[in-house]
Amino acid sequence: MAAKKEQIMLGIETSCDDTAVGIVTSDKRILANPVYNQFKEHEIYGGVVPEIAARSHVEHLDNLIKAALKEAGLALRDIDAIAATAGPGLIGGLMVGVVSAKTLALALGKPFLAINHLEGHALSPRLVSDIEFPYLLLLISGGHCQLLSVEGVEKYTRLGTTIDDAVGEAFDKGAKLLGLGVPGGPKLEKTARSGNPERYSLPRPLVGKPGCDFSFSGLKTALVRTVDKFVRSGAKPTNEQISNLAASYQAAIADCLVDRTANAMKMYRIKHGRDLHFVIAGGVAANALIRSNMEALCELEGFSYFAPPLWLCTDNGAMIAWAGLEHLAKGHTDTFDFPARARWPLDQQSAPKIGHGKRGVKV
Amino acid sequence: MLLALDTAFNACSVALASLSGELASARHVVQSRGQAETLVPMVDEVLQQTGVKPQAITRIVVTRGPGTFAGVRIGIAFARSLALATGARVLGLSSFEALAGSVSLEGSWPKSLPLVVAIPAGRAGVSAEMFTKPEKTSLVPKTLKGPEIVSLEDFYAWTGAGKGIIAGPRMDQIPEAEGFAKIDTWPRAEDLIRSALLYPESAYEDTATPLYLRPPDATPQSPSRFSAGS
């Protein structure tokens, strides 16, 4: 029997403020993975402006595809299939990526695959390691905060999710309140480094409660109140005080993540028994305190710990291409009427997919 | 082959023609949203019906706005990606150029009158461009003024003309004025094919860029009220 031909997937990611294109092979070679970061375009607004993001995606995507092909030393006709993030995310950008991918697929006569952004993150560890299903995933980013049991392609159980802000949002809002600038997460982490995390007593929402959902809005409000006290007193805070506030805030976030993840690990263990693997992904996985706390928790709970490299944790095209390859290997493709979806829960049981154009048999 | 498409307003509209303008197939569905789902299947259907291969498309004509922000981007994303995959050249017509071309070709434009194409621009008023009728219908209408955004109050003063024709997709939103006749007109891919024939080959480019006129609705962040003292 002839060896199965290696497949080359082009993946497009436009769900937030990164325009990204990845070219990945079925034997896990990443041939190109350029990212155009729109950070500068949004900076003066203090956050991502959806309309600016959408305008930027349509302006940059085709050139980024060209750049990726050049880097990979390939022509478009060498690509076997095209995948794009179809949700969840900012709808204006999603539509740009989805329409572009469909058009390329139509013009080249190749399959199109609509990828769930969360699934891109969830499957990304498999692109850079030999990790097998199942594993417990903590996905923490600017837009998402979830604990998922990843049991296979299209088989995800959501154990917990945020009931208000995503954890990256909590970092960004905290940084904004403390006047630290953007990007909020890294700025806050840097400021916290010299601070005393026990100086200010801030709440840990939901900690100690059953389940593994997250909540950060109460913590943010507590920080607002603390800052208000300073402003009302008329005194300028010292750098030390700001560092202490940042450190206390970050410690509270990390404590919440550890407590909720510990609960998830207990739930996960009941279902999956002994061979226990934990993966952390998403842009906030760059935070050193959170990483080390999670690693310690894994040791305590008897889980193996895996954190994909940072370039794979933040939004990128390679993870979308890889998720596309995982689907293609199962014979999945999508039709050209697949909608871009601002909301698209990954868990099939608790929130069944609606109106999607999947062909082929589900596993 | 020449492929024309419009998704900038209330429709998903596609037409395929020979380079000399002989229409092979066309589709026009009225829908103000959802073109990200319908456009590519529609083009697929047109290609399959005519037996034309995507690689045989050497020219693309697309309306590049103003229109709905999302609709404009869907059309442009499609045109850019198809150009990338086929090497086709792109003619991006502004919504003003596209509609002025249609009015000119329809022959309902008295030579002595200026034509103002007016497109609603939300709270800001209207986006407008004023044209003078070309010497021959085989020529492109010439710009007199604009395009720019004008408030509804200033609209007639802006034209600087005592009479004329106003054309555009939402004439119900334009106030009445003596001496001005309104023509309600929406872009159609078939009309884009005819308009495209007015343009020389040199008007086609590698790519097309959206024309929004309106900036994104966002205000810069105010400085933090909390910053460190010395």
mmCIF file of N, CA, C and O in Angstrom, chain A residues 278-311:
data_model
loop_
_atom_site.group_PDB
_atom_site.id
_atom_site.type_symbol
_atom_site.label_atom_id
_atom_site.label_comp_id
_atom_site.label_asym_id
_atom_site.label_seq_id
_atom_site.Cartn_x
_atom_site.Cartn_y
_atom_site.Cartn_z
ATOM 1 N N PHE A 278 -2.211 17.587 32.014
ATOM 2 C CA PHE A 278 -2.734 18.959 32.076
ATOM 3 C C PHE A 278 -1.989 19.832 31.072
ATOM 4 O O PHE A 278 -0.763 19.732 30.934
ATOM 5 N N VAL A 279 -2.745 20.679 30.359
ATOM 6 C CA VAL A 279 -2.147 21.608 29.396
ATOM 7 C C VAL A 279 -2.676 23.006 29.686
ATOM 8 O O VAL A 279 -3.869 23.188 29.943
ATOM 9 N N ILE A 280 -1.780 23.975 29.650
ATOM 10 C CA ILE A 280 -2.191 25.369 29.802
ATOM 11 C C ILE A 280 -1.946 26.059 28.453
ATOM 12 O O ILE A 280 -0.929 25.837 27.812
ATOM 13 N N ALA A 281 -2.915 26.850 27.978
ATOM 14 C CA ALA A 281 -2.755 27.531 26.691
ATOM 15 C C ALA A 281 -3.460 28.876 26.715
ATOM 16 O O ALA A 281 -4.212 29.180 27.644
ATOM 17 N N GLY A 282 -3.221 29.683 25.702
ATOM 18 C CA GLY A 282 -3.798 31.029 25.630
ATOM 19 C C GLY A 282 -2.749 32.067 26.016
ATOM 20 O O GLY A 282 -1.750 31.744 26.663
ATOM 21 N N GLY A 283 -2.984 33.305 25.631
ATOM 22 C CA GLY A 283 -1.998 34.361 25.822
ATOM 23 C C GLY A 283 -1.594 34.574 27.276
ATOM 24 O O GLY A 283 -0.438 34.887 27.567
ATOM 25 N N VAL A 284 -2.531 34.368 28.220
ATOM 26 C CA VAL A 284 -2.230 34.604 29.637
ATOM 27 C C VAL A 284 -1.308 33.506 30.197
ATOM 28 O O VAL A 284 -0.689 33.669 31.247
ATOM 29 N N ALA A 285 -1.187 32.410 29.449
ATOM 30 C CA ALA A 285 -0.259 31.346 29.862
ATOM 31 C C ALA A 285 1.182 31.841 29.836
ATOM 32 O O ALA A 285 2.092 31.158 30.298
ATOM 33 N N ALA A 286 1.405 33.051 29.302
ATOM 34 C CA ALA A 286 2.743 33.647 29.327
ATOM 35 C C ALA A 286 3.117 34.121 30.725
ATOM 36 O O ALA A 286 4.290 34.314 31.025
ATOM 37 N N ASN A 287 2.126 34.306 31.585
ATOM 38 C CA ASN A 287 2.371 34.844 32.925
ATOM 39 C C ASN A 287 3.147 33.839 33.785
ATOM 40 O O ASN A 287 2.709 32.711 34.003
ATOM 41 N N ALA A 288 4.313 34.279 34.258
ATOM 42 C CA ALA A 288 5.236 33.374 34.956
ATOM 43 C C ALA A 288 4.659 32.861 36.275
ATOM 44 O O ALA A 288 4.828 31.690 36.619
ATOM 45 N N LEU A 289 3.965 33.747 37.007
ATOM 46 C CA LEU A 289 3.386 33.331 38.291
ATOM 47 C C LEU A 289 2.330 32.246 38.067
ATOM 48 O O LEU A 289 2.306 31.225 38.771
ATOM 49 N N ILE A 290 1.484 32.464 37.074
ATOM 50 C CA ILE A 290 0.430 31.490 36.792
ATOM 51 C C ILE A 290 1.044 30.159 36.334
ATOM 52 O O ILE A 290 0.640 29.088 36.769
ATOM 53 N N ARG A 291 2.051 30.252 35.478
ATOM 54 C CA ARG A 291 2.718 29.034 35.024
ATOM 55 C C ARG A 291 3.279 28.234 36.199
ATOM 56 O O ARG A 291 3.048 27.032 36.305
ATOM 57 N N SER A 292 4.019 28.919 37.082
ATOM 58 C CA SER A 292 4.673 28.178 38.167
ATOM 59 C C SER A 292 3.629 27.642 39.149
ATOM 60 O O SER A 292 3.764 26.530 39.657
ATOM 61 N N ASN A 293 2.565 28.410 39.397
ATOM 62 C CA ASN A 293 1.505 27.920 40.285
ATOM 63 C C ASN A 293 0.817 26.686 39.702
ATOM 64 O O ASN A 293 0.466 25.750 40.431
ATOM 65 N N MET A 294 0.619 26.687 38.393
ATOM 66 C CA MET A 294 -0.037 25.551 37.745
ATOM 67 C C MET A 294 0.862 24.313 37.763
ATOM 68 O O MET A 294 0.399 23.191 37.944
ATOM 69 N N GLU A 295 2.144 24.568 37.558
ATOM 70 C CA GLU A 295 3.089 23.454 37.585
ATOM 71 C C GLU A 295 3.100 22.818 38.974
ATOM 72 O O GLU A 295 3.087 21.590 39.106
ATOM 73 N N ALA A 296 3.067 23.666 40.006
ATOM 74 C CA ALA A 296 3.054 23.162 41.388
ATOM 75 C C ALA A 296 1.756 22.395 41.652
ATOM 76 O O ALA A 296 1.766 21.327 42.291
ATOM 77 N N LEU A 297 0.649 22.934 41.140
ATOM 78 C CA LEU A 297 -0.644 22.264 41.330
ATOM 79 C C LEU A 297 -0.634 20.882 40.668
ATOM 80 O O LEU A 297 -1.153 19.911 41.229
ATOM 81 N N CYS A 298 -0.042 20.802 39.495
ATOM 82 C CA CYS A 298 0.032 19.525 38.773
ATOM 83 C C CYS A 298 0.780 18.483 39.600
ATOM 84 O O CYS A 298 0.381 17.321 39.668
ATOM 85 N N GLU A 299 1.882 18.938 40.203
ATOM 86 C CA GLU A 299 2.672 18.014 41.006
ATOM 87 C C GLU A 299 1.844 17.500 42.186
ATOM 88 O O GLU A 299 1.817 16.313 42.479
ATOM 89 N N LEU A 300 1.125 18.425 42.799
ATOM 90 C CA LEU A 300 0.286 18.092 43.947
ATOM 91 C C LEU A 300 -0.828 17.114 43.572
ATOM 92 O O LEU A 300 -1.139 16.183 44.304
ATOM 93 N N GLU A 301 -1.436 17.341 42.401
ATOM 94 C CA GLU A 301 -2.603 16.550 41.999
ATOM 95 C C GLU A 301 -2.242 15.343 41.135
ATOM 96 O O GLU A 301 -3.129 14.620 40.673
ATOM 97 N N GLY A 302 -0.956 15.165 40.846
ATOM 98 C CA GLY A 302 -0.530 14.009 40.069
ATOM 99 C C GLY A 302 -0.844 14.097 38.581
ATOM 100 O O GLY A 302 -1.148 13.092 37.933
ATOM 101 N N PHE A 303 -0.783 15.312 38.035
ATOM 102 C CA PHE A 303 -0.961 15.516 36.591
ATOM 103 C C PHE A 303 0.391 15.811 35.946
ATOM 104 O O PHE A 303 1.243 16.449 36.564
ATOM 105 N N SER A 304 0.578 15.352 34.705
ATOM 106 C CA SER A 304 1.731 15.831 33.952
ATOM 107 C C SER A 304 1.410 17.253 33.517
ATOM 108 O O SER A 304 0.246 17.619 33.363
ATOM 109 N N TYR A 305 2.465 18.083 33.349
ATOM 110 C CA TYR A 305 2.251 19.490 33.015
ATOM 111 C C TYR A 305 2.837 19.775 31.648
ATOM 112 O O TYR A 305 3.979 19.400 31.354
ATOM 113 N N PHE A 306 2.048 20.416 30.792
ATOM 114 C CA PHE A 306 2.590 20.809 29.491
ATOM 115 C C PHE A 306 2.098 22.198 29.119
ATOM 116 O O PHE A 306 0.902 22.487 29.164
ATOM 117 N N ALA A 307 3.043 23.054 28.773
ATOM 118 C CA ALA A 307 2.702 24.393 28.282
ATOM 119 C C ALA A 307 3.336 24.539 26.901
ATOM 120 O O ALA A 307 4.553 24.462 26.782
ATOM 121 N N PRO A 308 2.503 24.695 25.854
ATOM 122 C CA PRO A 308 3.079 24.891 24.522
ATOM 123 C C PRO A 308 3.945 26.152 24.519
ATOM 124 O O PRO A 308 3.753 27.027 25.353
ATOM 125 N N PRO A 309 4.893 26.242 23.572
ATOM 126 C CA PRO A 309 5.704 27.462 23.503
ATOM 127 C C PRO A 309 4.800 28.690 23.313
ATOM 128 O O PRO A 309 3.694 28.581 22.781
ATOM 129 N N LEU A 310 5.328 29.821 23.731
ATOM 130 C CA LEU A 310 4.492 31.023 23.767
ATOM 131 C C LEU A 310 3.910 31.417 22.411
ATOM 132 O O LEU A 310 2.766 31.856 22.317
ATOM 133 N N TRP A 311 4.684 31.221 21.343
ATOM 134 C CA TRP A 311 4.186 31.615 20.019
ATOM 135 C C TRP A 311 2.973 30.787 19.618
ATOM 136 O O TRP A 311 2.191 31.181 18.760
#
